[in-house]
Amino acid sequence: MSPGSPSTATIYHQAAIDTMLAAIQFDAQGLVPAIAQQHGTGEVLMMAYMDRDAVAETMRTGRVCYWSRSRQAPWRKGDTSGHIQRLVDLRVDCDGDTLLVEVEQTGVACHTGRHNCFFRAIRDGKLETIAPVLVDMNKLEKD
């Protein structure tokens, strides 16, 4: 199945899901790093982990699901905040040990209310916040 357009999520048939799962090298905890990238701009939004079930659910439904290491449970991005990620394309790297999840982000990706999680950088020798808070997440359930 080819990647979807930004307006529709990409979903896969079971044979494609099985093929992808066979290509992934999950770590000893059964996880693989997954980098979420905004479709169209290439902006890196966040990094999280997926287990086999999260990969399969993401591919089957087109709604991005991760594995929450802190909760030890599936984490469907946006279930509590409404800031969801629709799958556009799922890629595995050359070693099979990292995923690139191309998404259409609705709202913000970071639990701090910023558009992405990479909002701190060295400026003039100091670690500075370089992106503003766009959404007051205290007024929403965090996810």
XYZ file of N, CA, C and O in Angstrom:
572
model
N 0.855 -1.178 0.000
C 0.000 0.000 0.000
C 0.896 1.235 0.000
O 1.900 1.282 0.693
N 0.553 2.210 -0.741
C 1.374 3.411 -0.823
C 0.992 4.394 0.273
O -0.091 4.334 0.837
N 1.913 5.321 0.595
C 1.629 6.308 1.634
C 0.368 7.112 1.312
O 0.045 7.341 0.153
N -0.308 7.532 2.364
C -1.543 8.298 2.205
C -1.280 9.770 1.959
O -0.153 10.234 1.988
N -2.335 10.478 1.720
C -2.246 11.926 1.591
C -2.439 12.524 2.970
O -2.900 11.845 3.881
N -2.100 13.787 3.153
C -2.257 14.390 4.469
C -3.696 14.388 4.976
O -3.922 14.461 6.162
N -4.669 14.304 4.079
C -6.062 14.381 4.507
C -6.617 13.031 4.959
O -7.650 12.985 5.612
N -5.961 11.940 4.604
C -6.425 10.625 5.008
C -5.285 9.832 5.613
O -4.140 9.932 5.171
N -5.617 9.045 6.617
C -4.604 8.202 7.241
C -4.310 7.003 6.348
O -5.187 6.506 5.643
N -3.090 6.544 6.391
C -2.698 5.345 5.669
C -2.986 4.136 6.551
O -2.604 4.123 7.713
N -3.648 3.153 5.989
C -3.870 1.902 6.699
C -3.319 0.768 5.839
O -3.208 0.892 4.619
N -2.947 -0.322 6.494
C -2.298 -1.438 5.818
C -3.078 -2.728 6.048
O -3.722 -2.900 7.082
N -2.951 -3.649 5.117
C -3.522 -4.980 5.241
C -2.598 -5.828 6.126
O -1.419 -5.503 6.302
N -3.128 -6.920 6.645
C -2.378 -7.753 7.590
C -1.060 -8.261 7.015
O -0.063 -8.328 7.722
N -1.024 -8.616 5.746
C 0.222 -9.120 5.146
C 1.324 -8.069 5.209
O 2.487 -8.385 5.508
N 0.987 -6.815 4.962
C 1.980 -5.731 5.043
C 2.410 -5.503 6.491
O 3.586 -5.242 6.758
N 1.478 -5.609 7.416
C 1.803 -5.462 8.841
C 2.770 -6.563 9.254
O 3.783 -6.301 9.913
N 2.496 -7.781 8.856
C 3.371 -8.908 9.186
C 4.770 -8.714 8.594
O 5.779 -9.015 9.242
N 4.832 -8.210 7.367
C 6.122 -7.964 6.711
C 6.920 -6.908 7.481
O 8.123 -7.068 7.713
N 6.248 -5.826 7.880
C 6.932 -4.777 8.643
C 7.412 -5.314 9.996
O 8.554 -5.088 10.387
N 6.553 -6.020 10.702
C 6.935 -6.551 12.013
C 8.147 -7.476 11.913
O 9.017 -7.462 12.787
N 8.233 -8.255 10.847
C 9.368 -9.156 10.651
C 10.663 -8.386 10.385
O 11.753 -8.884 10.676
N 10.564 -7.168 9.857
C 11.747 -6.367 9.532
C 12.284 -5.588 10.735
O 13.402 -5.089 10.698
N 11.496 -5.471 11.795
C 11.876 -4.650 12.945
C 12.670 -5.471 13.959
O 12.286 -6.588 14.306
N 13.771 -4.879 14.427
C 14.588 -5.485 15.468
C 14.207 -4.853 16.808
O 14.733 -3.805 17.180
N 13.266 -5.448 17.512
C 12.850 -4.940 18.807
C 13.946 -5.208 19.830
O 14.662 -6.210 19.740
N 14.098 -4.307 20.831
C 15.137 -4.479 21.848
C 14.709 -5.534 22.879
O 13.650 -6.163 22.740
N 15.514 -5.726 23.923
C 15.256 -6.758 24.927
C 13.939 -6.539 25.660
O 13.340 -7.488 26.179
N 13.472 -5.291 25.707
C 12.180 -4.981 26.342
C 11.020 -5.080 25.349
O 9.881 -4.775 25.692
N 11.332 -5.442 24.111
C 10.296 -5.568 23.094
C 9.902 -4.242 22.477
O 8.814 -4.111 21.931
N 10.806 -3.252 22.537
C 10.507 -1.904 22.048
C 11.424 -1.509 20.907
O 12.532 -2.034 20.773
N 10.980 -0.529 20.132
C 11.779 0.068 19.066
C 11.546 1.578 19.113
O 10.406 2.022 19.295
N 12.614 2.396 19.008
C 12.415 3.846 18.946
C 11.654 4.230 17.688
O 11.868 3.658 16.616
N 10.761 5.218 17.838
C 9.952 5.687 16.717
C 10.016 7.212 16.688
O 9.618 7.873 17.647
N 10.537 7.745 15.606
C 10.660 9.191 15.436
C 9.458 9.677 14.636
O 9.226 9.207 13.519
N 8.695 10.590 15.215
C 7.536 11.157 14.524
C 7.973 12.405 13.768
O 8.566 13.319 14.343
N 7.679 12.435 12.484
C 8.056 13.529 11.595
C 6.809 14.074 10.906
O 5.966 13.292 10.444
N 6.685 15.395 10.844
C 5.541 16.032 10.195
C 5.610 15.819 8.684
O 6.611 16.147 8.045
N 4.534 15.276 8.144
C 4.435 15.093 6.696
C 4.487 16.461 6.002
O 3.869 17.424 6.443
N 5.238 16.525 4.934
C 5.277 17.741 4.124
C 6.390 18.696 4.502
O 6.994 19.301 3.634
N 6.681 18.833 5.802
C 7.728 19.775 6.214
C 9.006 19.077 6.659
O 10.070 19.686 6.647
N 8.892 17.818 7.099
C 10.055 17.098 7.597
C 10.412 17.446 9.032
O 11.387 16.921 9.568
N 9.630 18.314 9.670
C 9.919 18.697 11.054
C 9.849 17.471 11.957
O 8.873 16.720 11.937
N 10.901 17.260 12.764
C 10.895 16.184 13.738
C 10.065 16.651 14.930
O 10.375 17.667 15.550
N 9.005 15.916 15.227
C 8.074 16.315 16.273
C 8.412 15.713 17.633
O 8.352 16.397 18.657
N 8.755 14.436 17.656
C 8.974 13.755 18.922
C 9.618 12.404 18.669
O 9.710 11.951 17.534
N 10.050 11.772 19.752
C 10.549 10.406 19.711
C 9.853 9.661 20.832
O 9.738 10.177 21.948
N 9.372 8.487 20.533
C 8.737 7.640 21.532
C 9.107 6.201 21.188
O 9.948 5.962 20.322
N 8.486 5.269 21.861
C 8.751 3.855 21.610
C 7.474 3.164 21.177
O 6.371 3.567 21.544
N 7.654 2.104 20.398
C 6.542 1.249 19.994
C 6.890 -0.187 20.335
O 8.065 -0.573 20.244
N 5.890 -0.951 20.725
C 6.043 -2.395 20.811
C 5.337 -3.001 19.598
O 4.794 -2.272 18.762
N 5.337 -4.325 19.498
C 4.723 -4.990 18.336
C 3.260 -4.586 18.174
O 2.797 -4.310 17.070
N 2.535 -4.566 19.289
C 1.112 -4.253 19.218
C 0.875 -2.815 18.765
O -0.065 -2.546 18.016
N 1.715 -1.882 19.227
C 1.567 -0.480 18.831
C 1.845 -0.310 17.337
O 1.131 0.443 16.650
N 2.860 -0.995 16.830
C 3.142 -0.938 15.389
C 1.949 -1.483 14.613
O 1.465 -0.850 13.663
N 1.464 -2.642 15.028
C 0.341 -3.267 14.322
C -0.908 -2.393 14.382
O -1.589 -2.199 13.366
N -1.220 -1.837 15.554
C -2.402 -0.978 15.673
C -2.276 0.265 14.810
O -3.222 0.674 14.139
N -1.091 0.875 14.825
C -0.846 2.061 14.011
C -1.080 1.760 12.536
O -1.765 2.504 11.836
N -0.526 0.658 12.072
C -0.655 0.300 10.662
C -2.083 -0.117 10.305
O -2.550 0.146 9.209
N -2.761 -0.757 11.235
C -4.124 -1.248 10.981
C -5.157 -0.121 10.985
O -6.093 -0.113 10.197
N -4.962 0.880 11.878
C -5.978 1.917 12.070
C -5.634 3.258 11.429
O -6.522 4.090 11.226
N -4.335 3.509 11.196
C -3.912 4.809 10.689
C -3.808 5.871 11.764
O -3.472 7.016 11.494
N -4.097 5.518 12.989
C -3.973 6.409 14.154
C -2.744 5.962 14.933
O -2.635 4.809 15.326
N -1.780 6.874 15.153
C -0.503 6.490 15.728
C -0.648 6.127 17.200
O -1.246 6.869 17.993
N -0.108 4.972 17.536
C -0.112 4.442 18.893
C 1.333 4.150 19.282
O 2.108 3.629 18.479
N 1.695 4.500 20.497
C 3.036 4.233 21.030
C 2.906 3.331 22.249
O 1.809 2.997 22.686
N 4.039 2.977 22.841
C 4.080 2.255 24.102
C 4.614 3.220 25.150
O 5.705 3.779 24.993
N 3.848 3.453 26.193
C 4.282 4.331 27.281
C 5.106 3.536 28.273
O 4.577 2.632 28.941
N 6.384 3.854 28.358
C 7.247 3.153 29.309
C 6.879 3.508 30.744
O 6.984 2.678 31.633
N 6.438 4.745 30.996
C 6.090 5.146 32.359
C 4.780 4.488 32.819
O 4.670 4.078 33.974
N 3.825 4.369 31.930
C 2.532 3.765 32.284
C 2.509 2.260 32.054
O 1.571 1.578 32.475
N 3.508 1.767 31.279
C 3.542 0.354 30.887
C 2.219 -0.048 30.222
O 1.606 -1.060 30.559
N 1.817 0.792 29.268
C 0.550 0.572 28.587
C 0.587 1.245 27.217
O 1.395 2.147 26.987
N -0.308 0.825 26.312
C -0.394 1.511 25.016
C -0.759 2.983 25.224
O -1.486 3.328 26.155
N -0.220 3.824 24.355
C -0.440 5.270 24.431
C -0.897 5.735 23.061
O -0.096 5.858 22.146
N -2.184 5.921 22.917
C -2.747 6.410 21.669
C -2.657 7.923 21.687
O -3.408 8.583 22.404
N -1.727 8.450 20.932
C -1.440 9.878 20.927
C -2.712 10.672 20.697
O -3.393 10.494 19.694
N -3.054 11.518 21.659
C -4.203 12.391 21.529
C -5.475 11.905 22.190
O -6.480 12.607 22.175
N -5.468 10.714 22.798
C -6.692 10.209 23.430
C -7.245 11.174 24.481
O -8.449 11.336 24.597
N -6.358 11.790 25.237
C -6.842 12.701 26.279
C -6.789 14.159 25.863
O -7.598 14.955 26.316
N -5.866 14.527 24.991
C -5.694 15.937 24.617
C -6.385 16.317 23.314
O -6.618 17.492 23.065
N -6.648 15.333 22.464
C -7.179 15.617 21.137
C -6.097 15.941 20.122
O -6.383 16.172 18.950
N -4.847 15.951 20.541
C -3.712 16.272 19.664
C -3.198 14.974 19.026
O -2.180 14.433 19.420
N -3.922 14.501 18.030
C -3.650 13.186 17.449
C -2.636 13.248 16.319
O -2.344 14.309 15.779
N -2.143 12.062 15.985
C -1.260 11.901 14.839
C -1.880 10.869 13.915
O -2.134 9.736 14.322
N -2.124 11.279 12.663
C -2.586 10.353 11.627
C -1.378 9.862 10.853
O -0.511 10.650 10.463
N -1.326 8.581 10.610
C -0.223 7.968 9.886
C -0.280 8.316 8.406
O -1.317 8.157 7.761
N 0.842 8.812 7.886
C 0.982 9.037 6.448
C 1.873 7.951 5.855
O 1.563 7.353 4.837
N 2.992 7.645 6.532
C 3.919 6.627 6.052
C 4.703 6.084 7.238
O 5.012 6.829 8.171
N 5.007 4.804 7.216
C 5.818 4.173 8.256
C 7.026 3.552 7.589
O 6.883 2.772 6.645
N 8.212 3.916 8.082
C 9.462 3.430 7.489
C 10.335 2.810 8.565
O 10.319 3.237 9.710
N 11.129 1.839 8.168
C 12.094 1.211 9.075
C 13.487 1.480 8.517
O 13.689 1.489 7.298
N 14.437 1.743 9.419
C 15.782 2.082 8.950
C 16.543 0.838 8.488
O 16.046 -0.287 8.575
N 17.765 1.068 7.995
C 18.568 0.016 7.383
C 18.882 -1.132 8.336
O 19.020 -2.273 7.895
N 18.983 -0.865 9.628
C 19.290 -1.900 10.610
C 18.035 -2.527 11.207
O 18.126 -3.485 11.972
N 16.896 -1.945 10.929
C 15.647 -2.450 11.478
C 15.419 -2.072 12.927
O 14.508 -2.590 13.560
N 16.240 -1.131 13.448
C 16.138 -0.831 14.882
C 15.589 0.558 15.207
O 15.613 0.986 16.361
N 15.076 1.259 14.211
C 14.440 2.563 14.424
C 13.363 2.762 13.364
O 13.568 2.419 12.201
N 12.246 3.329 13.803
C 11.156 3.627 12.880
C 11.056 5.123 12.644
O 11.329 5.917 13.546
N 10.649 5.486 11.442
C 10.294 6.855 11.103
C 8.793 6.839 10.822
O 8.326 6.122 9.933
N 8.057 7.584 11.630
C 6.607 7.629 11.512
C 6.244 8.992 10.942
O 6.310 10.002 11.633
N 5.921 9.015 9.667
C 5.535 10.272 9.029
C 4.057 10.492 9.340
O 3.220 9.623 9.075
N 3.755 11.646 9.945
C 2.405 11.883 10.461
C 1.839 13.207 9.987
O 2.563 14.103 9.563
N 0.537 13.300 10.120
C -0.162 14.570 10.020
C -0.581 14.873 11.451
O -1.439 14.193 12.024
N 0.085 15.848 12.052
C -0.147 16.207 13.453
C -1.325 17.163 13.567
O -1.380 18.167 12.870
N -2.249 16.847 14.454
C -3.336 17.759 14.803
C -2.991 18.352 16.154
O -2.771 17.611 17.113
N -2.905 19.679 16.252
C -2.514 20.310 17.509
C -1.015 20.210 17.727
O -0.243 20.171 16.778
N -0.616 20.144 18.986
C 0.793 20.103 19.338
C 1.231 18.668 19.597
O 0.432 17.833 20.007
N 2.515 18.394 19.389
C 3.038 17.052 19.610
C 3.600 16.874 21.014
O 3.633 15.765 21.535
N 4.060 17.954 21.631
C 4.760 17.855 22.918
C 3.798 18.046 24.100
O 2.928 18.917 24.069
N 4.029 17.271 25.147
C 3.190 17.374 26.344
C 3.371 18.707 27.078
O 2.590 19.045 27.953
N 4.381 19.499 26.672
C 4.584 20.823 27.269
C 3.733 21.886 26.587
O 3.733 23.043 27.006
N 3.033 21.503 25.499
C 2.212 22.453 24.757
C 2.935 23.119 23.613
O 2.412 24.040 22.982
N 4.139 22.637 23.305
C 4.896 23.167 22.166
C 4.641 22.292 20.938
O 4.253 21.144 21.063
N 4.911 22.860 19.776
C 4.641 22.121 18.552
C 5.447 20.842 18.464
O 4.966 19.818 17.987
N 6.702 20.876 18.903
C 7.507 19.652 18.925
C 8.261 19.568 20.246
O 8.282 20.524 21.032
N 8.878 18.434 20.475
C 9.573 18.185 21.748
C 11.008 18.718 21.764
O 11.658 18.678 22.809
N 11.492 19.219 20.652
C 12.885 19.653 20.549
C 12.964 21.167 20.592
O 13.309 21.822 19.613
N 12.642 21.724 21.753
C 12.530 23.171 21.913
C 13.643 23.771 22.762
O 13.595 24.941 23.102
N 14.672 22.989 23.076
C 15.800 23.518 23.839
C 17.084 23.335 23.039
O 17.303 22.291 22.443
N 17.926 24.383 23.032
C 19.176 24.353 22.277
C 20.179 25.294 22.941
O 19.801 26.197 23.693
N 21.438 25.074 22.639
C 22.493 25.949 23.163
C 22.495 27.238 22.360
O 22.577 27.230 21.130
N 22.403 28.346 23.064
C 22.486 29.685 22.479
C 23.399 30.506 23.376
O 23.163 30.586 24.585
N 24.447 31.063 22.783
C 25.424 31.845 23.540
C 25.949 31.069 24.746
O 26.119 31.606 25.838
N 26.196 29.772 24.542
C 26.781 28.938 25.573
C 25.816 28.469 26.651
O 26.217 27.779 27.584
N 24.535 28.807 26.535
C 23.542 28.422 27.537
C 22.427 27.602 26.896
O 22.108 27.800 25.728
N 21.837 26.726 27.700
C 20.692 25.968 27.230
C 19.463 26.862 27.323
O 19.084 27.325 28.396
N 18.877 27.145 26.163
C 17.756 28.079 26.087
C 16.520 27.398 25.516
O 16.620 26.472 24.710
N 15.363 27.875 25.895
C 14.099 27.468 25.298
C 13.906 28.322 24.053
O 13.919 29.546 24.135
N 13.748 27.664 22.900
C 13.712 28.398 21.631
C 12.351 28.344 20.935
O 12.213 28.847 19.824
N 11.357 27.735 21.591
C 10.017 27.669 20.989
C 8.977 27.965 22.064
O 9.115 27.531 23.201
N 7.940 28.697 21.693
C 6.932 29.071 22.682
C 5.930 27.955 22.980
O 5.726 27.046 22.169
N 5.298 28.059 24.122
C 4.161 27.202 24.449
C 2.985 27.694 23.618
O 2.674 28.889 23.620
N 2.347 26.798 22.899
C 1.215 27.144 22.044
C -0.126 26.792 22.680
O -1.141 27.398 22.368
N -0.114 25.787 23.544
C -1.327 25.306 24.192
C -1.034 25.111 25.666
O -0.037 24.501 26.027
N -1.908 25.634 26.539
C -1.767 25.418 27.977
C -2.273 24.021 28.283
O -3.473 23.784 28.376
N -1.342 23.081 28.405
C -1.719 21.696 28.605
C -2.306 21.442 29.985
O -2.934 20.406 30.206
N -2.129 22.372 30.925
C -2.749 22.227 32.242
C -4.261 22.315 32.146
O -4.966 21.872 33.043
N -4.739 22.888 31.057
C -6.179 22.988 30.849
C -6.728 21.761 30.118
O -7.917 21.629 29.923
N -5.819 20.883 29.695
C -6.191 19.647 29.009
C -5.602 18.473 29.772
O -4.685 18.637 30.568
N -6.101 17.306 29.500
C -5.450 16.103 30.007
C -4.177 15.922 29.188
O -4.207 16.030 27.969
N -3.066 15.634 29.848
C -1.815 15.420 29.121
C -1.765 14.025 28.551
O -2.328 13.090 29.118
N -1.061 13.901 27.398
C -0.831 12.555 26.878
C 0.511 12.415 26.274
O 1.447 12.987 26.505
